[in-house]
Coordinates of C-alpha atoms in Angstrom, one line a residue:
X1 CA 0.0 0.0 0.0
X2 CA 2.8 2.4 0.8
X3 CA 4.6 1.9 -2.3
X4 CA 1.4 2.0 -4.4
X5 CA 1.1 5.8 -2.8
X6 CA 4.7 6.4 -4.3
X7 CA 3.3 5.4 -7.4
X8 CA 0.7 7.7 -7.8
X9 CA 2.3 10.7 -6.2
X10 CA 4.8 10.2 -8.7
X11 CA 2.5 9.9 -11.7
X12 CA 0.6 13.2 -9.9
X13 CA 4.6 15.2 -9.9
X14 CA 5.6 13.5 -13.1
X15 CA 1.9 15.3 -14.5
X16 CA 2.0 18.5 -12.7
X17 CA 6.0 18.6 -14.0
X18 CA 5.1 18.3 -17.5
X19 CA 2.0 20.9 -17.5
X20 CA 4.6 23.7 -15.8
X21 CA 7.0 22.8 -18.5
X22 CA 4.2 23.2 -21.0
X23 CA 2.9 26.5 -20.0
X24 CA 6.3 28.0 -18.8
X25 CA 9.1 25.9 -20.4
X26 CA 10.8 27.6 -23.2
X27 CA 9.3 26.5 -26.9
X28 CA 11.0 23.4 -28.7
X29 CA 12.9 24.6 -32.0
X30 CA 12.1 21.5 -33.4
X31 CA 8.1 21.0 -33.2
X32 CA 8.2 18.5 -35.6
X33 CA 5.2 15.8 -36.0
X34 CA 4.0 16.8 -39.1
X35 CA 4.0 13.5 -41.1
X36 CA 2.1 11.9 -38.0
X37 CA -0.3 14.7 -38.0
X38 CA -0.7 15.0 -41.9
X39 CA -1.6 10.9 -42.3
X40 CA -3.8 10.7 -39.1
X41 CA -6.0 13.7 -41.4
X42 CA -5.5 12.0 -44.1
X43 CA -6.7 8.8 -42.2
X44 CA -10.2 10.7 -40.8
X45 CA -10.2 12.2 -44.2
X46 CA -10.1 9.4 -47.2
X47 CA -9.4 6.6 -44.9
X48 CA -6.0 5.8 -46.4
X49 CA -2.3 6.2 -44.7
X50 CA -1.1 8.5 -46.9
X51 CA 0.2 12.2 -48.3
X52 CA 3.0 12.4 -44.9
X53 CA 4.5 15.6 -46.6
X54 CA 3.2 19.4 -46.5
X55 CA 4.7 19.9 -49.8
X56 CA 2.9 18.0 -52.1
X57 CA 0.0 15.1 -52.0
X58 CA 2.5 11.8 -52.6
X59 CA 0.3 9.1 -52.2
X60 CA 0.4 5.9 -50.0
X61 CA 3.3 5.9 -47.4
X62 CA 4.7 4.1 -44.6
X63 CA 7.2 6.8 -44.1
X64 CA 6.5 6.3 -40.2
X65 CA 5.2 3.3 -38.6
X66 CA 1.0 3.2 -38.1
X67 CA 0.1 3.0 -34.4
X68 CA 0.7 6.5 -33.4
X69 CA -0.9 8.3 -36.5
X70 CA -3.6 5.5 -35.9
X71 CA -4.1 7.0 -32.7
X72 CA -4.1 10.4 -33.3
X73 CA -6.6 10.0 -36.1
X74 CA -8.9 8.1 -33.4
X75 CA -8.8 10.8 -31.3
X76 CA -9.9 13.4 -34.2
X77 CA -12.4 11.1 -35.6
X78 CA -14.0 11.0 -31.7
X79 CA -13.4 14.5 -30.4
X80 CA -12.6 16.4 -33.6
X81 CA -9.6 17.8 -35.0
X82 CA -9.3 21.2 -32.6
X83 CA -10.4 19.5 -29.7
X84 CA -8.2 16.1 -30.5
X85 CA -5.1 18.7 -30.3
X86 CA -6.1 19.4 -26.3
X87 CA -7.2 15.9 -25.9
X88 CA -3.8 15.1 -27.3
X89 CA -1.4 17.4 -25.3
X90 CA -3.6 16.1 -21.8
X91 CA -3.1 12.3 -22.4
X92 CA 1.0 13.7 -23.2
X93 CA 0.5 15.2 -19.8
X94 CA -0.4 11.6 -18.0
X95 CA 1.9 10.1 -20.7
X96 CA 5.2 12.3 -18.7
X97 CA 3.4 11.4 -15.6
X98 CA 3.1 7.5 -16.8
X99 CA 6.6 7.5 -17.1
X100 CA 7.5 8.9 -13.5
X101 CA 5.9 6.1 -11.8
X102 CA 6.8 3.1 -13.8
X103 CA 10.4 4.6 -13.2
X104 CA 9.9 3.4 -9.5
X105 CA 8.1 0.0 -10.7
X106 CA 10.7 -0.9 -13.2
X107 CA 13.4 0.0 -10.4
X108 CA 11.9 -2.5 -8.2
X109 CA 12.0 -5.2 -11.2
X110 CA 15.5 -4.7 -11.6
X111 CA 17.3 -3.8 -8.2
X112 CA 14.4 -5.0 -6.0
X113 CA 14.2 -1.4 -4.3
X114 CA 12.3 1.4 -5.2
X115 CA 14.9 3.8 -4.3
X116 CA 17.1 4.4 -7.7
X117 CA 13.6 4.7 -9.6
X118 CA 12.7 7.4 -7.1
X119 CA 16.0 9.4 -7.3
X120 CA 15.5 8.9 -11.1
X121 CA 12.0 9.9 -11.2
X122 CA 12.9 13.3 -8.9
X123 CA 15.7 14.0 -11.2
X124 CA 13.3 14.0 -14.4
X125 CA 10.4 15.6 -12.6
X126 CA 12.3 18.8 -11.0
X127 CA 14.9 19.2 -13.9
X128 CA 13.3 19.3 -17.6
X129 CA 14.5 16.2 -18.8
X130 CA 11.8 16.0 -21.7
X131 CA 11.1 18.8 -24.5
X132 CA 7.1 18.3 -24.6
X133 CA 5.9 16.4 -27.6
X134 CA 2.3 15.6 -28.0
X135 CA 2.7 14.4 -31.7
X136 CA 5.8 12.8 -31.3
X137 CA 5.5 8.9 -30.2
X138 CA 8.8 9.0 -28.0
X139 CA 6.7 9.1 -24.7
X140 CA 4.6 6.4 -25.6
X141 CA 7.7 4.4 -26.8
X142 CA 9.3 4.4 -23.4
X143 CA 6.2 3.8 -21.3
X144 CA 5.8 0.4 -23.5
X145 CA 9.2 -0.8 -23.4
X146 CA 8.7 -0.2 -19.2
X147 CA 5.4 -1.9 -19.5
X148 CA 6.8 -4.5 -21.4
X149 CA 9.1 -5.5 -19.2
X150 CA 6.9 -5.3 -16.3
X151 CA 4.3 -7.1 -18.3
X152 CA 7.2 -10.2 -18.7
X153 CA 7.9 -10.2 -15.3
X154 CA 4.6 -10.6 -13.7
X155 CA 3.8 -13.0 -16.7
X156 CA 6.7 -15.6 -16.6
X157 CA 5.2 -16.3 -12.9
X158 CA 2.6 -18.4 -14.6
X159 CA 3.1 -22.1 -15.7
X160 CA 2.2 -22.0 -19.6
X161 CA 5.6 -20.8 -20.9
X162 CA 4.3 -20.7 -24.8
X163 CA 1.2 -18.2 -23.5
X164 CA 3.6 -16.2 -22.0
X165 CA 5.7 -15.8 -25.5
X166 CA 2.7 -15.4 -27.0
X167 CA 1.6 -13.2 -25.3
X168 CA 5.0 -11.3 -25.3
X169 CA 5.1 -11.8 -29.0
X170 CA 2.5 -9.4 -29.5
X171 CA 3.3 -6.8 -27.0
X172 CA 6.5 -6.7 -28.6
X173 CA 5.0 -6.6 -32.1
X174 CA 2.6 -3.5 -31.5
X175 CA 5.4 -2.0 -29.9
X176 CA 7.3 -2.4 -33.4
X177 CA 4.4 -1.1 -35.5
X178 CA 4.9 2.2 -33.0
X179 CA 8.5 2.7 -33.1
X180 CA 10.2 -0.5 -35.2
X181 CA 13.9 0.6 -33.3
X182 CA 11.6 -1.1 -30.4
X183 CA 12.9 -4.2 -31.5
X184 CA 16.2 -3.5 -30.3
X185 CA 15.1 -3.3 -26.5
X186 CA 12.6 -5.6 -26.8
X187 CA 14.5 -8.8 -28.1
X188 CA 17.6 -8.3 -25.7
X189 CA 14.9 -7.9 -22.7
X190 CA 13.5 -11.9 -23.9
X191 CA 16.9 -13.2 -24.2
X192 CA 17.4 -11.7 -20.5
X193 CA 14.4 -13.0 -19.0
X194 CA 14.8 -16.4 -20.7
X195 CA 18.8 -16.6 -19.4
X196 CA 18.3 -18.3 -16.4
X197 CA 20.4 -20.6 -14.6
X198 CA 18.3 -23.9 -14.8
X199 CA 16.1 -23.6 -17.7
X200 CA 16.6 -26.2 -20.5
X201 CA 18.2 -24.7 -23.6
X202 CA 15.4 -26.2 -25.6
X203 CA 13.2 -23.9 -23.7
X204 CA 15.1 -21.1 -24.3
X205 CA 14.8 -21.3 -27.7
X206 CA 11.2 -22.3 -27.8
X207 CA 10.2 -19.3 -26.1
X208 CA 12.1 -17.1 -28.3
X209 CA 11.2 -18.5 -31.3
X210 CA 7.6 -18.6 -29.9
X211 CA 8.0 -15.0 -29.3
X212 CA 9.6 -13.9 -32.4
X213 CA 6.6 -15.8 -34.6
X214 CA 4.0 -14.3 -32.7
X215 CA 6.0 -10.3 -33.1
X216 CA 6.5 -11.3 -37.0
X217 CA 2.4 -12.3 -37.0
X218 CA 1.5 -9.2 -35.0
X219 CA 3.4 -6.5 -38.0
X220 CA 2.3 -8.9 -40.8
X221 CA -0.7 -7.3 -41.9
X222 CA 1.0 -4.1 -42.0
X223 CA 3.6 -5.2 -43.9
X224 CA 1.5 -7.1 -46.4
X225 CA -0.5 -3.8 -47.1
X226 CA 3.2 -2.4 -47.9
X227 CA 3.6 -5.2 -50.0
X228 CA 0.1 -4.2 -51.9
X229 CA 0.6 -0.7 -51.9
X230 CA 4.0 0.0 -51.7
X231 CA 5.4 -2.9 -54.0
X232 CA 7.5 -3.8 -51.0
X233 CA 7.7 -6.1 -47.7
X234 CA 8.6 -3.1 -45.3
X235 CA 7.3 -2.0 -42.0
X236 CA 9.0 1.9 -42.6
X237 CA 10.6 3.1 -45.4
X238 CA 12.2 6.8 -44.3
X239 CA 15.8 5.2 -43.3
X240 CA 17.2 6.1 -46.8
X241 CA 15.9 9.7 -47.1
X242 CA 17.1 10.6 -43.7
X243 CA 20.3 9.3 -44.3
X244 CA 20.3 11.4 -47.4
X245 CA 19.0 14.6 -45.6
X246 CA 22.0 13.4 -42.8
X247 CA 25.0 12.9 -45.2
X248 CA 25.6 15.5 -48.1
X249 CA 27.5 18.6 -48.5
X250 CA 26.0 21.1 -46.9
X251 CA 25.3 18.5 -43.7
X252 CA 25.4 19.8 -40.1
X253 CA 26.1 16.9 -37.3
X254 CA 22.2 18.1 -35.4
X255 CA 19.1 18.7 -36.6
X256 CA 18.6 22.1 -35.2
X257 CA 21.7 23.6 -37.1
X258 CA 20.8 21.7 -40.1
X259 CA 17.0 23.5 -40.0
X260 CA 18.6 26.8 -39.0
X261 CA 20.9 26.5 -42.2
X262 CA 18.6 25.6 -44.5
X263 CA 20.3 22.4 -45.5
X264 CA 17.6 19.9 -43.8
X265 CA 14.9 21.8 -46.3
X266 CA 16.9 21.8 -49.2
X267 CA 17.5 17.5 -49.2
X268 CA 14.3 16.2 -47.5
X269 CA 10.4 15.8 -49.2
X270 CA 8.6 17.7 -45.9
X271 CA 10.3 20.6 -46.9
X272 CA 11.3 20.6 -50.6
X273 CA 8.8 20.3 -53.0
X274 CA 10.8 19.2 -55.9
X275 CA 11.9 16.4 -53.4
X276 CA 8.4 15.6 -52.8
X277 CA 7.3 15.8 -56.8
X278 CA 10.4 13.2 -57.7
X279 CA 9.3 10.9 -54.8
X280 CA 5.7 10.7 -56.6
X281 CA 6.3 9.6 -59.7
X282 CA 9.4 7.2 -58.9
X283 CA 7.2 5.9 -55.9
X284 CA 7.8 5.8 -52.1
X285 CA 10.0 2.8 -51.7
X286 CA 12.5 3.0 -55.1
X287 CA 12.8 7.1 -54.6
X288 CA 14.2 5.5 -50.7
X289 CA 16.5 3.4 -52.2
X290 CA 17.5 6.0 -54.7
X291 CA 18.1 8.3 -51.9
X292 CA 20.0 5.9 -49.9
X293 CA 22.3 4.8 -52.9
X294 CA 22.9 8.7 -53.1
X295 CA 23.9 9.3 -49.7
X296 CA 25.9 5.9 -49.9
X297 CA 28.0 7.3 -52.2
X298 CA 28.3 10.9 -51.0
X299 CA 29.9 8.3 -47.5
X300 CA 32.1 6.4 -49.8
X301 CA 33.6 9.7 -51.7
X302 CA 33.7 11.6 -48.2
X303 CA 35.0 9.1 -46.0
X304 CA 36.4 11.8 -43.6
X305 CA 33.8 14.5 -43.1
X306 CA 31.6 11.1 -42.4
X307 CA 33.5 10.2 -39.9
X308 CA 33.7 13.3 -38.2
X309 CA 29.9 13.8 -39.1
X310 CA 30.1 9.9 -37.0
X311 CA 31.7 11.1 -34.3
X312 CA 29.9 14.2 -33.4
X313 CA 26.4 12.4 -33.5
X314 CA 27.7 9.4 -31.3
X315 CA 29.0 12.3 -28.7
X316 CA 25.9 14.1 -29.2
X317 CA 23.2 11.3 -28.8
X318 CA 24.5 10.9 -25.3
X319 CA 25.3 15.0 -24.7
X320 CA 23.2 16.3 -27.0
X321 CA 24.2 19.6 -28.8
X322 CA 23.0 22.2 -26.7
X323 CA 20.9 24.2 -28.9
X324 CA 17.4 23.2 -27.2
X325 CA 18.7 24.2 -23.8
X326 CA 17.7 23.4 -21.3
X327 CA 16.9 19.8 -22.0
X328 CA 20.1 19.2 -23.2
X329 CA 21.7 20.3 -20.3
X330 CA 19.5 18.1 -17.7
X331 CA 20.1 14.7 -20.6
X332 CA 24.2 16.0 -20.2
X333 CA 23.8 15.7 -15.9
X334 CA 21.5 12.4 -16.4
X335 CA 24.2 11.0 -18.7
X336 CA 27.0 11.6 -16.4
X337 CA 25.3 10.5 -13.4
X338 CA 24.2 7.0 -15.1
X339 CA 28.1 6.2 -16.5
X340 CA 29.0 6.8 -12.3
X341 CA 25.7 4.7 -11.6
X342 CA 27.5 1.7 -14.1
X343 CA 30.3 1.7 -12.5
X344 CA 28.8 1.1 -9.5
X345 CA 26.2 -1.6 -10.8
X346 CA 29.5 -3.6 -12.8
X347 CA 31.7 -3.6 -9.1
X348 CA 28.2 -5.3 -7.8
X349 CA 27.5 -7.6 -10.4
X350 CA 23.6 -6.6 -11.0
X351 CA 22.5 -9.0 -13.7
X352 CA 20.1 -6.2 -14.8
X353 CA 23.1 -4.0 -15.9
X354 CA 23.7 -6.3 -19.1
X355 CA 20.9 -5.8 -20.3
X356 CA 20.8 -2.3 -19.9
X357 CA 24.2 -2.4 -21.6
X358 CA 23.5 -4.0 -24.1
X359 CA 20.5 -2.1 -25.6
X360 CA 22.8 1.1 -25.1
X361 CA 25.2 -0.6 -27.5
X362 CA 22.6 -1.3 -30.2
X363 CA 19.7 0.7 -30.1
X364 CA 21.7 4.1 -30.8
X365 CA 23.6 2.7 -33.7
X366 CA 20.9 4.0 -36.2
X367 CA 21.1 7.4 -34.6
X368 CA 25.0 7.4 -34.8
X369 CA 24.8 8.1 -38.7
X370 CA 21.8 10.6 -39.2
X371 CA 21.0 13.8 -37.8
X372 CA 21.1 14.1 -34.4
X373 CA 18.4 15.1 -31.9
X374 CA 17.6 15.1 -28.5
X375 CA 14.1 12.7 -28.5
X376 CA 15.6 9.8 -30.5
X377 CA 17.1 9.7 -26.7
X378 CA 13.9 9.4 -25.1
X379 CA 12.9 6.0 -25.5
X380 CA 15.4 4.8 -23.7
X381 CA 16.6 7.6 -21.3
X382 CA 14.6 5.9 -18.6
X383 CA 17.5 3.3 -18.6
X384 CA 20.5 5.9 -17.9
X385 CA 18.0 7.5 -15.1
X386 CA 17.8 4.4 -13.5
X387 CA 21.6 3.7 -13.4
X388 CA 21.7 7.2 -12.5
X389 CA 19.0 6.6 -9.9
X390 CA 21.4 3.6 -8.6
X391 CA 24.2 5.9 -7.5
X392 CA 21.9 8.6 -6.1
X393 CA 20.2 6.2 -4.0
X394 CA 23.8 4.8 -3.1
X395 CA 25.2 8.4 -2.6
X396 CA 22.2 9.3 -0.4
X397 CA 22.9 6.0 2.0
X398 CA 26.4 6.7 2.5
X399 CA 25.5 10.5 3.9
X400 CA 22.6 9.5 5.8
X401 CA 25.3 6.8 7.5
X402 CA 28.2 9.4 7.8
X403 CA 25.9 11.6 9.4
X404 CA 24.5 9.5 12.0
X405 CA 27.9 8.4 12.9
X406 CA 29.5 11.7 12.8
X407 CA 27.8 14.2 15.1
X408 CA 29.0 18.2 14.9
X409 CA 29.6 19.9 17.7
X410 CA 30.3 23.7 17.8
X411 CA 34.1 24.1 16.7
X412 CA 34.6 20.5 16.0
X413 CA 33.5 17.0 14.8
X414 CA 33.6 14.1 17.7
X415 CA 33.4 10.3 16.4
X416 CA 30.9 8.5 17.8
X417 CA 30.7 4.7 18.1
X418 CA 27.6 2.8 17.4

């Protein structure tokens, strides 16, 4: 019952947090959104996931993956499309405070303490961690991955070992067809669970494969409407005109610079309209490819500014380049804290660190070659606030012992045995 109440007054400070920053905060550069906001019209509109860019009407896409412009068209279609927007920016509100309290939950999943999750949660709730973003997914992404693993948790207690990958399967299939870089936190997280001493290693690999078939079923129809549409078996096809937009002459290392220069308009369809026009007649998924061949070969010619294009994003995904401030700043103090927090968690031999490494190894890779930003760090910034979260609570222990062993007295500090 008690730590139920620290659930909920952390969803009420995570909420109340994310309204101040709202009302108060300074306005994102980026707003971005658009493409999710032009298909869900689209959807409530003509019914069909299309016409992503501003610039010109291109058709059928699945330039982003469906669930979130789903949703957002659900909620014009119910509450209309001015009152879906306040609808929208509320449930972002819950969504900030969501992610507060399944800080504490996950926390008690991985340490079996509630105390790094609450450090983490008070560090995100008092300092703005999070530039608002109702049309963005990024919120959503991280509350599922948390919920996922919560979900597994609770659900391997139970006997039937194929439900649960079933089960599992799904969750992390939906969770795909919201963000598909999902798939990156979700499949190390099985392999985790499943790595137990004692367990058969026939089981093991019937409840991943029962998983995987069940994730694969789950994004099948989506992918088979790509297939009809399209011409191709794809569940997102953006990855080469990003890289494109990411790696050409005029490239900046961050988004922001690149908008502020003009060079992110000039190279991408959502802001060039002869960009747009060449994508609709060669069609969404070959105009991709073209565009990924293109910036392929801008890489190959300019091996060095690539790699220090590289080498700036990998610094920046972890400290991102501080021209959003202040979020930036507060994902810099949360990023230093967490590499002290690993440190601490490797000299202690948590079992939950290697998984938290390992999706810190993968998941950015994508990021590392593309224009930087600070919310591709969202989704999984509620692993570095739990490992920062880990010290903190550490930290906080050792003071709380030094001071009730060491008593001050006035023009001097006595030792005092227990």
């Amino acid at each position: 019952m008690q730590d139920g109440m620290k659930y909920v007054a952390l969803f009420a400070a995570g909420t109340v947090s994310s309204m101040l920053l709202f009302f108060y905060g300074p306005q994102p550069l980026v707003q971005g959104g658009g493409e999710m906001v032009a298909i869900a019209e689209n959807l409530v509109r003509d019914g069909a996931f299309s016409d992503p860019f501003i610039t010109a009407s291109t058709g059928p896409t699945a330039h982003v993956a469906p669930l979130y412009p789903a949703f957002l068209a659900a909620l014009m279609k119910v509450f209309g499309t001015p009152a879906s927007q306040q609808i929208g920016v509320l449930l972002t509100f819950f969504a900030m405070g969501l992610h507060a309290s399944l800080l504490a939950a996950v926390s008690n999943l991985a340490f079996k303490d509630l105390r790094p999750g609450l450090y983490g949660a008070a560090l995100s709730v008092i300092l703005p961690a999070f530039r608002f973003m109702a049309t963005w997914e990024a919120f959503w992404t991280a509350n599922g991955l948390m919920l996922f693993c919560l979900g597994s948790h609770w659900l391997r207690r139970r006997t039937n070992s194929l439900r649960i990958a079933a089960v599992l399967g799904v969750f992390a299939g939906l969770l795909v067809l919201l963000n598909p870089a999902t798939v990156l936190v979700s499949l190390p997280w099985i392999v985790f669970l499943i790595w137990r001493p004692g367990i058969p290693v026939r089981s093991r690999l019937a409840f991943l494969a029962g998983s995987l078939a069940l994730a694969a079923l789950t994004c099948l129809p989506w992918a088979l409407r790509n297939r009809s549409t399209l011409g191709a078996l794809v569940l997102k096809d953006n990855f080469g005109i990003n890289l494109h937009a990411s790696n050409n002459d005029c490239a900046d290392s961050s988004m922001v610079p690149s908008l502020m220069s003009g060079c992110f308009q000039r190279n991408h369809p959502s802001h060039n309209p002869a960009e747009a026009m060449l994508l609709k007649q060669m069609g969404e998924v070959p105009y991709d490819a073209y565009r990924r061949a293109t910036a392929v070969r801008w890489i190959r010619d300019h091996p060095s500014r690539f790699a220090w294009l590289t080498a700036k994003r990998i610094v920046a995904f972890w400290f991102p380049v501080p021209a959003d401030p202040p979020h930036a700043y507060t994902v810099w103090l949360i990023t230093g804290i967490s590499f002290i927090g690993i440190v601490l968690l490797v000299r202690r031999r948590v079992p939950w660190l290697w998984f938290a490494l390992s999706v810190t190894a993968v998941y950015p890779l994508t990021y590392y070659i593309v224009l930087s930003d600070v919310r591709y760090r969202y989704p999984i910034l509620w692993i570095s606030l739990l490992c920062a979260g880990y010290w903190m609570a550490e930290a906080a222990a050792s003071i709380r012992r030094w001071v009730s062993r060491y008593r001050l007295h006035p023009g001097r500090a006595t030792y005092q045995d227990d």
